[in-house]
Amino acid sequence: MKNNIKYIALFMLVGLGFSCTKLDENAYDVIPADQFYTNKNEVLSAVLRPYTHANAWVAPAGQNGWWRMAELSGDQLAWPTKGPHGEDGGQWKRLHYHTWTVDEDGYNNAWNLMYWGMGLCNSPIQNLETRSIAEMGITQVEKDSYLSELKLLRAFHYLKLMDLFGNIPITTAVPIGTVPPSDYPATTSRKDVFAFIEKEIRENIDKAPKLSRAMLGRMTQAGGYAMLVELYLNAETWIGTPRWDDCIAAADKLINNEGGGQNGNMALDPNILDQFKNTNDLSKEVIFSIAYDYTRANFEPGFAADFFHFAQRDIYGGGRNGNDGVVVIPGVYETYDAQDLRRKEWLLIGAQSMFSNPKVSVKGTVEYAGLPLVFVDNIRKNKSNSTVSNMSEGEENSGVRFNKYRLGNSIAGFVVNGSDTTAVQPDPNYNNTDWNIYRLTWIYFAKAEALMRKSGGVATVDAVNLINTVKKRAFTDAVWPSKAYTTTTLTLNELLAERGREFIFEGFRRDDLIRFGKFTTGTWWDHAASSAPKTLYPIPQRQIDLNSKLTQNPGY
């Protein structure tokens, strides 16, 4: 059973987040603070509120948040125009080509969503710190635990804001009444934001609860260690000072199960599917996730909007279609070995058949209306025999598709696996799939990279063992010996490639390319090299217009 993050009380606080540059916004439909926090249920509802909001920005959930900016600017995923769909004012092209402007709606929306979420952390922190445990109906241990959890979660918001925008304001209090512009928060340097995040994590991690079944989907000691791993892995990029030993030490805390586990001891799952299916709340390797429970709480994953075709429900036997948006960039599919199980299981290509009757083809809805729907590893107008391939030339079937996370089926049908066809009934866990933010596999890769960076880019035996332990799950026992890395074959370039294969769709590609020096210098498909300032996004111009104390990033 998933935890009570799905059962936040109906009277939860709403509207308490704010844009960091306009702190005097009116909040409507909010219970006054002096009438709230009067019992444990009310306290818990305020503590849990930021998690449901995080769905909007940290996962691909149909909104312009951190995920789209983190993935659609990289070399694996894109949202091309497909016939009459997906032009969307050219925003996806600008993201893909690194030609964004300082006044993009999407980036301003991401900024607002993330600072809103940070405000939803600040509010209960402030209220918990200023109230007695007696009036709130909780114990001192519970109060300390809630505060540490919330401060870690607030640090996570700042980490992701710093990732995208670099130099950002820090605010830790909810303003009361109208705030004059002279009191608006000013830009803080990335180095100082980094130090603030590190301090917040270090001061609160030991007081936070360990990861357990009861803390599934919430910030814990394990989540705190994962944040430290991310912070130190990117330290050389973010603040100019490498922190490889600190990265290794934080990774070891998780590898050695010192942060707890959501299902007993934390460990790698035995295969490449358990982390991504609709019962992935049973996974042993998930560290921190956006937890969904459609069955009992009507809270469903949002990724269908970005990834699914207009006729996806026919393919999966579910109730969800999408915008036919995000696809895999041409050629990425071929970077997977033909015997790599991730290529077969995580990516969707070729002719699509009806879940209810595999002998019948799924039909297209636009260019291929009434014709079989066949996903292809190219983006061009194949129907008119065009060979022009770029972000403007797609059709509804263009691009290999997302198949990594599974929702299951809501109707009876058939599962086809090679020559075997198995009849299945409706899945009782349909649409309950959690979205992973950190998983232990990522920690293995981070430690391996830190070891290699320390040794001048040369793979150590320990680094090879870490990557092979993970990669082995992607191959059958019969072929694995010929696919294993050695200290000679695991170069830094190969590590970047393997990171791409393992973490496709998971939100890390932009940071990986920046860390490996390829984000602005590399070329892929129809994307040409950009310029060094593009490793940071601009501070949204609308935020600067509201708050003159914000400083624009260099190069914009």
Coordinates of C-alpha atoms in Angstrom, one line a residue:
M1 CA 0.0 0.0 0.0
K2 CA 1.3 3.4 -0.9
N3 CA 1.7 6.0 1.8
N4 CA -0.5 8.8 2.8
I5 CA 0.9 11.3 0.4
K6 CA -2.2 10.4 -1.7
Y7 CA -4.6 11.3 1.1
I8 CA -3.7 14.9 1.8
A9 CA -6.7 16.5 3.6
L10 CA -9.1 18.4 1.5
F11 CA -8.4 21.5 3.5
M12 CA -4.7 21.6 2.6
L13 CA -3.1 24.9 2.1
V14 CA -3.1 26.2 -1.5
G15 CA -1.7 29.3 -3.0
L16 CA 1.0 29.7 -0.4
G17 CA 3.8 29.6 -2.9
F18 CA 4.9 32.8 -4.6
S19 CA 7.1 34.1 -7.4
C20 CA 10.3 35.1 -5.7
T21 CA 10.2 38.3 -7.6
K22 CA 6.7 39.4 -6.7
L23 CA 6.2 38.7 -3.0
D24 CA 2.9 40.5 -2.4
E25 CA 0.6 38.3 -4.5
N26 CA -2.9 37.8 -3.0
A27 CA -3.7 34.2 -1.9
Y28 CA -7.3 33.1 -2.4
D29 CA -9.1 30.1 -0.8
V30 CA -6.5 29.8 1.9
I31 CA -7.3 29.0 5.5
P32 CA -5.8 31.6 7.7
A33 CA -2.6 30.3 9.4
D34 CA -4.0 31.1 12.9
Q35 CA -6.9 28.7 12.2
F36 CA -4.7 25.9 10.9
Y37 CA -2.0 23.6 12.4
T38 CA -4.3 22.8 15.2
N39 CA -3.9 19.0 15.0
K40 CA -1.6 16.4 13.5
N41 CA -3.7 15.8 10.4
E42 CA -3.5 19.5 9.5
V43 CA 0.2 19.6 10.1
L44 CA 0.7 16.6 8.0
S45 CA -1.4 18.0 5.1
A46 CA 0.9 21.1 5.0
V47 CA 4.0 18.9 5.1
L48 CA 2.8 16.8 2.2
R49 CA 1.5 19.6 0.0
P50 CA 4.8 20.4 -1.8
Y51 CA 5.0 16.8 -3.0
T52 CA 1.8 16.9 -5.1
H53 CA 3.0 20.3 -6.5
A54 CA 6.4 18.7 -7.4
N55 CA 4.5 16.6 -9.9
A56 CA 4.0 19.7 -12.0
W57 CA 7.6 20.7 -12.5
V58 CA 10.1 17.9 -11.7
A59 CA 8.4 15.1 -13.8
P60 CA 7.2 15.2 -17.4
A61 CA 3.7 16.1 -16.5
G62 CA 2.4 18.2 -19.4
Q63 CA 3.8 21.5 -18.1
N64 CA 6.8 23.5 -18.8
G65 CA 8.9 22.7 -15.8
W66 CA 12.4 21.5 -15.0
W67 CA 12.1 18.2 -16.9
R68 CA 11.4 19.7 -20.3
M69 CA 14.3 22.2 -20.0
A70 CA 16.6 19.4 -18.7
E71 CA 15.9 16.9 -21.5
L72 CA 14.7 18.6 -24.7
S73 CA 17.9 20.7 -25.0
G74 CA 20.0 17.5 -25.1
D75 CA 21.0 15.0 -27.7
Q76 CA 18.5 12.3 -27.0
L77 CA 14.9 13.7 -27.1
A78 CA 13.1 16.3 -29.1
W79 CA 9.5 17.6 -29.7
P80 CA 9.5 18.1 -33.5
T81 CA 6.6 19.6 -35.5
K82 CA 4.6 16.7 -36.9
G83 CA 2.3 17.7 -39.7
P84 CA -0.2 20.2 -38.2
H85 CA 0.8 19.4 -34.6
G86 CA 3.6 20.5 -32.3
E87 CA 4.7 23.8 -33.7
D88 CA 3.6 25.5 -30.5
G89 CA 5.1 28.9 -31.4
G90 CA 8.5 27.4 -32.1
Q91 CA 9.3 26.8 -28.4
W92 CA 10.5 23.2 -28.9
K93 CA 12.7 24.2 -31.8
R94 CA 14.4 27.0 -29.8
L95 CA 15.0 24.6 -27.0
H96 CA 16.4 22.0 -29.3
Y97 CA 18.6 24.4 -31.3
H98 CA 19.7 26.4 -28.2
T99 CA 18.2 29.6 -29.7
W100 CA 15.9 30.4 -26.7
T101 CA 15.2 34.1 -25.8
V102 CA 15.1 35.8 -22.4
D103 CA 11.3 36.0 -22.5
E104 CA 10.2 32.4 -23.1
D105 CA 6.8 31.6 -21.6
G106 CA 8.0 28.1 -20.8
Y107 CA 11.0 29.1 -18.8
N108 CA 9.1 31.7 -16.9
N109 CA 6.5 29.1 -16.1
A110 CA 9.2 26.7 -14.8
W111 CA 10.6 29.5 -12.6
N112 CA 7.2 30.2 -11.2
L113 CA 6.4 26.6 -10.6
M114 CA 9.7 25.8 -8.8
Y115 CA 9.6 28.9 -6.6
W116 CA 5.9 28.2 -5.8
G117 CA 7.0 24.8 -4.7
M118 CA 9.8 26.3 -2.6
G119 CA 7.1 28.6 -1.0
L120 CA 5.0 25.5 -0.2
C121 CA 8.0 24.3 1.8
N122 CA 8.7 27.7 3.5
S123 CA 5.2 28.1 4.8
P124 CA 5.0 25.0 6.9
I125 CA 8.6 25.4 8.0
Q126 CA 7.8 28.9 9.2
N127 CA 4.6 27.7 11.0
L128 CA 6.2 24.7 12.6
E129 CA 9.1 26.8 13.9
T130 CA 6.9 29.4 15.5
R131 CA 4.3 27.1 17.1
S132 CA 4.4 24.9 20.2
I133 CA 4.0 21.2 19.9
A134 CA 1.0 21.3 22.2
E135 CA -1.1 23.6 20.0
M136 CA -0.2 21.5 17.0
G137 CA -0.9 18.1 18.7
I138 CA 2.4 16.6 17.7
T139 CA 5.5 15.5 19.6
Q140 CA 8.9 17.2 19.6
V141 CA 10.3 14.2 17.7
E142 CA 7.6 14.6 15.0
K143 CA 8.2 18.4 14.8
D144 CA 11.9 18.0 14.3
S145 CA 11.4 15.3 11.8
Y146 CA 8.9 17.3 9.7
L147 CA 11.2 20.4 9.8
S148 CA 14.2 18.4 8.6
E149 CA 12.2 16.7 5.9
L150 CA 10.9 20.1 4.6
K151 CA 14.2 21.7 4.7
L152 CA 15.7 18.9 2.7
L153 CA 12.8 19.2 0.2
R154 CA 13.4 23.0 0.0
A155 CA 17.0 22.3 -0.7
F156 CA 16.0 20.0 -3.6
H157 CA 14.0 22.9 -5.1
Y158 CA 17.0 25.2 -4.9
L159 CA 19.3 22.5 -6.3
K160 CA 17.1 22.2 -9.5
L161 CA 16.7 26.0 -9.8
M162 CA 20.4 26.4 -9.5
D163 CA 20.9 23.7 -12.1
L164 CA 18.9 25.6 -14.7
F165 CA 19.4 29.2 -13.9
G166 CA 22.7 29.3 -11.9
N167 CA 22.5 32.6 -10.0
I168 CA 19.2 32.8 -8.2
P169 CA 17.6 34.5 -5.2
I170 CA 17.3 32.7 -1.9
T171 CA 14.3 33.3 0.3
T172 CA 13.4 31.2 3.3
A173 CA 10.3 33.0 4.7
V174 CA 6.8 33.6 3.6
P175 CA 6.1 37.4 3.4
I176 CA 3.3 38.9 5.4
G177 CA 1.4 41.7 3.8
T178 CA 2.6 43.9 1.0
V179 CA 6.3 43.7 0.4
P180 CA 7.9 46.9 -1.0
P181 CA 10.3 46.4 -4.0
S182 CA 13.2 47.5 -1.9
D183 CA 12.7 44.3 0.1
Y184 CA 12.6 41.9 -2.8
P185 CA 15.3 39.3 -2.7
A186 CA 18.4 39.9 -4.8
T187 CA 20.3 37.5 -7.0
T188 CA 22.7 35.2 -5.1
S189 CA 25.8 33.8 -6.9
R190 CA 25.7 30.2 -7.9
K191 CA 28.6 29.5 -5.6
D192 CA 26.7 30.9 -2.6
V193 CA 23.5 29.0 -3.6
F194 CA 25.6 25.8 -3.7
A195 CA 26.9 26.5 -0.2
F196 CA 23.4 27.2 1.1
I197 CA 22.1 23.9 -0.4
E198 CA 25.0 22.0 1.0
K199 CA 24.6 23.5 4.5
E200 CA 20.8 22.9 4.5
I201 CA 21.4 19.2 3.6
R202 CA 24.3 18.7 6.1
E203 CA 22.4 20.3 9.0
N204 CA 19.2 18.3 8.4
I205 CA 20.1 14.9 7.0
D206 CA 20.7 13.1 10.3
K207 CA 17.5 14.5 11.8
A208 CA 15.3 13.5 8.9
P209 CA 13.7 10.0 8.8
K210 CA 15.3 7.2 7.0
L211 CA 13.7 6.0 3.8
S212 CA 11.1 3.4 4.6
R213 CA 7.8 2.1 3.2
A214 CA 6.0 4.7 5.3
M215 CA 8.2 7.5 3.7
L216 CA 7.7 6.4 0.1
G217 CA 7.6 9.4 -2.2
R218 CA 8.9 11.8 0.6
M219 CA 12.2 13.3 1.3
T220 CA 14.4 11.3 3.7
Q221 CA 18.0 10.7 4.6
A222 CA 18.4 8.7 1.5
G223 CA 17.1 11.6 -0.6
G224 CA 19.5 13.9 1.2
Y225 CA 22.4 11.7 0.3
A226 CA 21.3 11.5 -3.3
M227 CA 21.2 15.3 -3.4
L228 CA 24.7 15.4 -2.1
V229 CA 25.8 13.0 -4.8
E230 CA 24.3 15.2 -7.4
L231 CA 25.7 18.4 -5.9
Y232 CA 29.2 17.0 -5.7
L233 CA 29.1 15.2 -9.0
N234 CA 28.4 18.6 -10.7
A235 CA 30.5 20.7 -8.3
E236 CA 33.3 21.4 -10.8
T237 CA 30.8 22.6 -13.3
W238 CA 28.6 24.5 -10.9
I239 CA 31.2 26.2 -8.7
G240 CA 34.6 25.5 -10.4
T241 CA 35.8 23.2 -7.6
P242 CA 35.8 19.4 -8.0
R243 CA 34.4 17.4 -5.0
W244 CA 35.0 13.9 -6.2
D245 CA 35.8 12.4 -2.8
D246 CA 32.7 14.0 -1.3
C247 CA 30.7 12.5 -4.1
I248 CA 32.1 9.0 -3.5
A249 CA 31.5 9.3 0.3
A250 CA 27.8 10.4 -0.2
A251 CA 27.3 7.6 -2.7
D252 CA 28.7 5.0 -0.3
K253 CA 26.1 6.1 2.3
L254 CA 23.4 4.8 -0.1
I255 CA 25.3 1.8 -1.5
N256 CA 25.9 0.7 2.1
N257 CA 22.2 1.2 3.0
E258 CA 22.8 3.9 5.6
G259 CA 19.9 6.0 4.4
G260 CA 17.2 3.3 4.6
G261 CA 15.2 1.7 1.8
Q262 CA 11.6 1.9 0.6
N263 CA 11.3 -1.9 0.7
G264 CA 13.8 -3.2 3.2
N265 CA 17.5 -2.8 2.5
M266 CA 18.2 -0.7 -0.5
A267 CA 19.6 -2.7 -3.4
L268 CA 19.6 -2.8 -7.2
D269 CA 16.5 -4.4 -8.7
P270 CA 17.3 -7.7 -10.4
N271 CA 16.1 -6.6 -13.8
I272 CA 15.5 -3.5 -15.9
L273 CA 11.7 -3.4 -15.5
D274 CA 10.9 -3.4 -11.8
Q275 CA 11.8 0.3 -11.4
F276 CA 9.4 1.4 -14.1
K277 CA 6.3 -0.7 -13.9
N278 CA 3.0 0.2 -12.2
T279 CA 4.1 -1.6 -9.1
N280 CA 7.4 0.2 -8.9
D281 CA 6.5 1.2 -5.3
L282 CA 7.8 -2.3 -4.6
S283 CA 11.2 -1.5 -6.1
K284 CA 14.2 -1.8 -3.8
E285 CA 16.4 0.7 -5.7
V286 CA 14.2 3.8 -5.9
I287 CA 15.5 6.5 -3.6
F288 CA 13.0 9.4 -4.2
S289 CA 10.0 9.5 -6.5
I290 CA 6.8 11.3 -7.3
A291 CA 4.4 8.8 -6.0
Y292 CA 1.1 8.3 -7.8
D293 CA -2.0 6.3 -6.8
Y294 CA -4.8 6.4 -9.4
T295 CA -6.7 3.5 -8.0
R296 CA -7.5 5.0 -4.7
A297 CA -6.7 8.7 -5.0
N298 CA -7.3 9.6 -8.7
F299 CA -3.7 11.0 -8.8
E300 CA -2.2 9.8 -12.0
P301 CA 1.2 10.1 -13.7
G302 CA 1.4 13.0 -16.1
F303 CA 4.0 11.7 -18.6
A304 CA 1.3 10.4 -21.0
A305 CA 0.7 13.9 -22.1
D306 CA 4.3 14.4 -23.4
F307 CA 5.0 11.0 -24.7
F308 CA 1.9 9.2 -25.9
H309 CA 0.6 9.2 -29.5
F310 CA -3.0 10.3 -30.2
A311 CA -3.9 6.6 -30.4
Q312 CA -1.8 5.2 -27.6
R313 CA -4.7 3.8 -25.7
D314 CA -5.1 1.3 -28.5
I315 CA -1.5 0.2 -28.2
Y316 CA -1.5 -0.2 -24.4
G317 CA -5.1 -1.1 -23.7
G318 CA -5.4 1.8 -21.4
G319 CA -7.4 5.0 -21.1
R320 CA -4.6 7.5 -21.9
N321 CA -3.7 9.2 -25.1
G322 CA -1.2 12.1 -25.4
N323 CA 0.0 15.0 -27.5
D324 CA 2.2 12.9 -29.8
G325 CA 5.0 15.2 -28.6
V326 CA 8.4 13.9 -27.3
V327 CA 10.3 11.4 -29.5
V328 CA 13.8 9.9 -29.5
I329 CA 16.2 11.8 -31.8
P330 CA 17.1 9.9 -34.9
G331 CA 20.0 7.6 -34.5
V332 CA 19.8 7.3 -30.7
Y333 CA 18.0 3.9 -31.0
E334 CA 21.0 2.5 -32.9
T335 CA 23.4 3.4 -30.1
Y336 CA 22.0 0.5 -28.2
D337 CA 23.5 -2.9 -29.0
A338 CA 21.0 -5.1 -30.9
Q339 CA 21.0 -7.6 -27.9
D340 CA 20.5 -4.9 -25.3
L341 CA 17.2 -5.5 -23.5
R342 CA 16.8 -1.8 -22.8
R343 CA 16.5 -1.2 -26.6
K344 CA 13.7 -3.8 -26.7
E345 CA 11.9 -2.9 -23.5
W346 CA 12.3 0.9 -23.1
L347 CA 11.9 2.1 -26.6
L348 CA 8.9 1.6 -28.9
I349 CA 9.4 1.2 -32.7
G350 CA 7.8 -0.4 -35.7
A351 CA 4.2 -1.5 -36.5
Q352 CA 1.8 -1.1 -33.6
S353 CA -1.0 -3.6 -33.0
M354 CA -4.2 -3.4 -31.0
F355 CA -3.9 -4.5 -27.4
S356 CA -7.4 -6.0 -27.6
N357 CA -6.6 -7.9 -30.8
P358 CA -2.9 -8.2 -31.9
K359 CA -3.9 -9.3 -35.3
V360 CA -5.3 -5.8 -36.0
S361 CA -3.1 -2.8 -36.7
V362 CA -3.5 0.4 -34.7
K363 CA -4.4 3.1 -37.2
G364 CA -3.0 6.5 -37.5
T365 CA -5.1 9.6 -37.0
V366 CA -3.4 12.4 -39.2
E367 CA -1.2 11.7 -42.1
Y368 CA -1.8 8.0 -41.7
A369 CA -5.5 8.1 -40.8
G370 CA -7.0 4.7 -41.6
L371 CA -3.5 3.3 -42.3
P372 CA -1.3 1.2 -40.0
L373 CA 0.7 3.2 -37.5
V374 CA 4.4 2.4 -37.7
F375 CA 6.9 4.3 -35.6
V376 CA 10.1 4.9 -37.5
D377 CA 13.6 6.0 -36.5
N378 CA 13.6 9.2 -38.6
I379 CA 11.9 12.5 -38.6
R380 CA 10.8 13.4 -42.2
K381 CA 7.8 13.3 -44.4
N382 CA 8.0 9.7 -45.5
K383 CA 4.6 9.7 -47.0
S384 CA 5.7 12.1 -49.7
N385 CA 9.1 10.4 -50.1
S386 CA 11.0 13.4 -48.7
T387 CA 14.5 13.0 -47.3
V388 CA 14.6 16.3 -45.5
S389 CA 15.1 15.7 -41.8
N390 CA 14.8 18.4 -39.2
M391 CA 12.6 19.7 -36.4
S392 CA 10.0 21.0 -38.9
E393 CA 9.6 17.9 -41.1
G394 CA 7.9 15.3 -38.9
E395 CA 4.8 13.2 -39.4
E396 CA 2.6 11.6 -36.7
N397 CA 4.7 8.4 -36.8
S398 CA 8.1 10.2 -36.7
G399 CA 10.6 9.0 -34.1
V400 CA 11.1 6.1 -31.8
R401 CA 8.9 6.4 -28.8
F402 CA 9.0 6.2 -25.0
N403 CA 8.2 2.8 -23.5
K404 CA 10.3 2.9 -20.3
Y405 CA 7.6 3.5 -17.7
R406 CA 4.5 1.3 -17.9
L407 CA 1.0 2.2 -16.9
G408 CA -0.4 -1.3 -17.5
N409 CA -3.8 -2.0 -19.1
S410 CA -7.3 -1.1 -18.1
I411 CA -9.1 -3.6 -20.4
A412 CA -8.7 -7.3 -21.2
G413 CA -6.4 -8.0 -24.0
F414 CA -3.2 -9.8 -25.1
V415 CA 0.5 -9.4 -24.5
V416 CA 2.7 -10.4 -27.4
N417 CA 6.3 -11.4 -26.7
G418 CA 8.0 -12.7 -29.8
S419 CA 6.0 -15.7 -30.9
D420 CA 4.1 -16.0 -27.6
T421 CA 0.7 -14.3 -27.1
T422 CA -0.8 -14.3 -23.6
A423 CA -4.3 -13.3 -22.7
V424 CA -4.5 -10.9 -19.7
Q425 CA -7.2 -9.3 -17.6
P426 CA -7.5 -5.7 -16.6
D427 CA -4.5 -4.7 -14.4
P428 CA -5.7 -3.7 -10.9
N429 CA -2.6 -1.4 -10.6
Y430 CA -3.3 0.4 -13.9
N431 CA -2.1 4.0 -13.9
N432 CA -0.3 3.8 -10.6
T433 CA 3.3 4.2 -11.8
D434 CA 5.6 6.3 -9.7
W435 CA 8.1 8.6 -11.4
N436 CA 11.7 8.1 -10.1
I437 CA 13.8 11.1 -9.4
Y438 CA 16.8 9.3 -7.9
R439 CA 17.5 5.6 -8.0
L440 CA 20.4 3.5 -6.8
T441 CA 21.6 2.8 -10.4
W442 CA 22.3 6.5 -10.8
I443 CA 24.3 6.5 -7.6
Y444 CA 26.5 3.6 -9.0
F445 CA 27.2 5.6 -12.1
A446 CA 28.0 8.8 -10.2
K447 CA 30.5 7.0 -8.0
A448 CA 32.1 5.3 -11.0
E449 CA 32.5 8.6 -12.7
A450 CA 34.0 10.3 -9.6
L451 CA 36.5 7.4 -9.4
M452 CA 37.4 7.9 -13.0
R453 CA 37.7 11.7 -12.7
K454 CA 40.0 11.2 -9.7
S455 CA 42.3 9.0 -11.8
G456 CA 42.6 11.3 -14.7
G457 CA 39.7 9.9 -16.7
V458 CA 41.0 6.3 -16.6
A459 CA 38.7 3.6 -15.4
T460 CA 39.6 1.9 -12.2
V461 CA 38.7 -1.7 -11.4
D462 CA 36.1 -0.4 -8.9
A463 CA 34.5 1.9 -11.5
V464 CA 34.3 -0.9 -14.0
N465 CA 32.7 -3.2 -11.5
L466 CA 30.1 -0.6 -10.6
I467 CA 29.0 -0.1 -14.2
N468 CA 29.1 -3.7 -15.1
T469 CA 26.9 -4.6 -12.1
V470 CA 24.3 -2.4 -13.5
K471 CA 24.8 -3.1 -17.2
K472 CA 24.7 -6.8 -16.8
R473 CA 20.9 -6.6 -16.2
A474 CA 20.5 -5.4 -19.8
F475 CA 21.8 -8.6 -21.4
T476 CA 21.1 -12.3 -21.1
D477 CA 23.6 -14.5 -19.3
A478 CA 24.5 -16.1 -22.6
V479 CA 25.8 -12.9 -24.3
W480 CA 26.9 -10.9 -21.2
P481 CA 30.6 -12.0 -21.1
S482 CA 31.2 -10.3 -24.5
K483 CA 29.4 -7.1 -23.5
A484 CA 31.1 -6.4 -20.2
Y485 CA 33.4 -3.4 -19.8
T486 CA 37.1 -3.6 -19.0
T487 CA 39.4 -0.8 -17.7
T488 CA 40.4 -0.3 -21.3
T489 CA 37.0 -0.1 -22.9
L490 CA 35.3 2.0 -20.2
T491 CA 36.6 5.5 -21.3
L492 CA 34.9 8.7 -20.2
N493 CA 33.3 9.0 -23.7
E494 CA 31.9 5.5 -23.3
L495 CA 30.7 6.3 -19.8
L496 CA 28.7 9.3 -21.2
A497 CA 27.3 7.0 -23.9
E498 CA 26.3 4.3 -21.4
R499 CA 24.8 7.0 -19.1
G500 CA 22.6 8.0 -22.1
R501 CA 21.5 4.5 -22.7
E502 CA 20.7 3.8 -19.0
F503 CA 19.1 7.1 -18.0
I504 CA 17.2 8.1 -21.2
F505 CA 14.0 10.0 -20.3
E506 CA 15.1 10.4 -16.7
G507 CA 16.1 14.1 -16.7
F508 CA 19.9 14.0 -16.5
R509 CA 21.1 14.4 -20.1
R510 CA 21.6 18.1 -20.1
D511 CA 23.8 18.0 -17.0
D512 CA 25.7 15.0 -18.3
L513 CA 26.5 16.8 -21.6
I514 CA 27.6 20.0 -19.7
R515 CA 29.8 18.0 -17.3
F516 CA 31.4 16.1 -20.2
G517 CA 32.0 19.4 -22.1
K518 CA 29.6 18.5 -25.0
F519 CA 26.4 20.5 -24.4
T520 CA 27.4 23.6 -26.3
T521 CA 30.3 22.2 -28.5
G522 CA 28.6 18.9 -29.6
T523 CA 26.5 18.4 -32.7
W524 CA 23.7 15.8 -33.1
W525 CA 21.1 15.1 -35.8
D526 CA 20.2 18.7 -37.1
H527 CA 21.6 20.5 -34.0
A528 CA 24.7 22.6 -34.5
A529 CA 27.1 23.7 -31.7
S530 CA 25.8 26.7 -29.7
S531 CA 27.8 29.0 -27.4
A532 CA 29.2 28.7 -23.8
P533 CA 26.5 30.9 -22.1
K534 CA 23.9 28.4 -23.1
T535 CA 25.0 26.1 -20.3
L536 CA 22.7 28.3 -18.2
Y537 CA 19.2 29.5 -19.1
P538 CA 18.5 33.2 -18.8
I539 CA 16.7 34.6 -15.8
P540 CA 13.2 35.1 -17.3
Q541 CA 12.9 38.7 -18.4
R542 CA 9.4 38.9 -16.8
Q543 CA 11.0 38.2 -13.4
I544 CA 13.6 40.9 -13.9
D545 CA 10.8 43.3 -14.9
L546 CA 9.1 42.6 -11.6
N547 CA 12.2 42.6 -9.5
S548 CA 15.0 45.0 -10.6
K549 CA 17.3 43.4 -8.0
L550 CA 17.7 40.3 -10.2
T551 CA 20.8 40.1 -12.4
Q552 CA 20.7 38.5 -15.8
N553 CA 23.1 35.6 -16.5
P554 CA 26.2 36.4 -18.7
G555 CA 25.6 36.2 -22.4
Y556 CA 22.0 37.3 -22.4

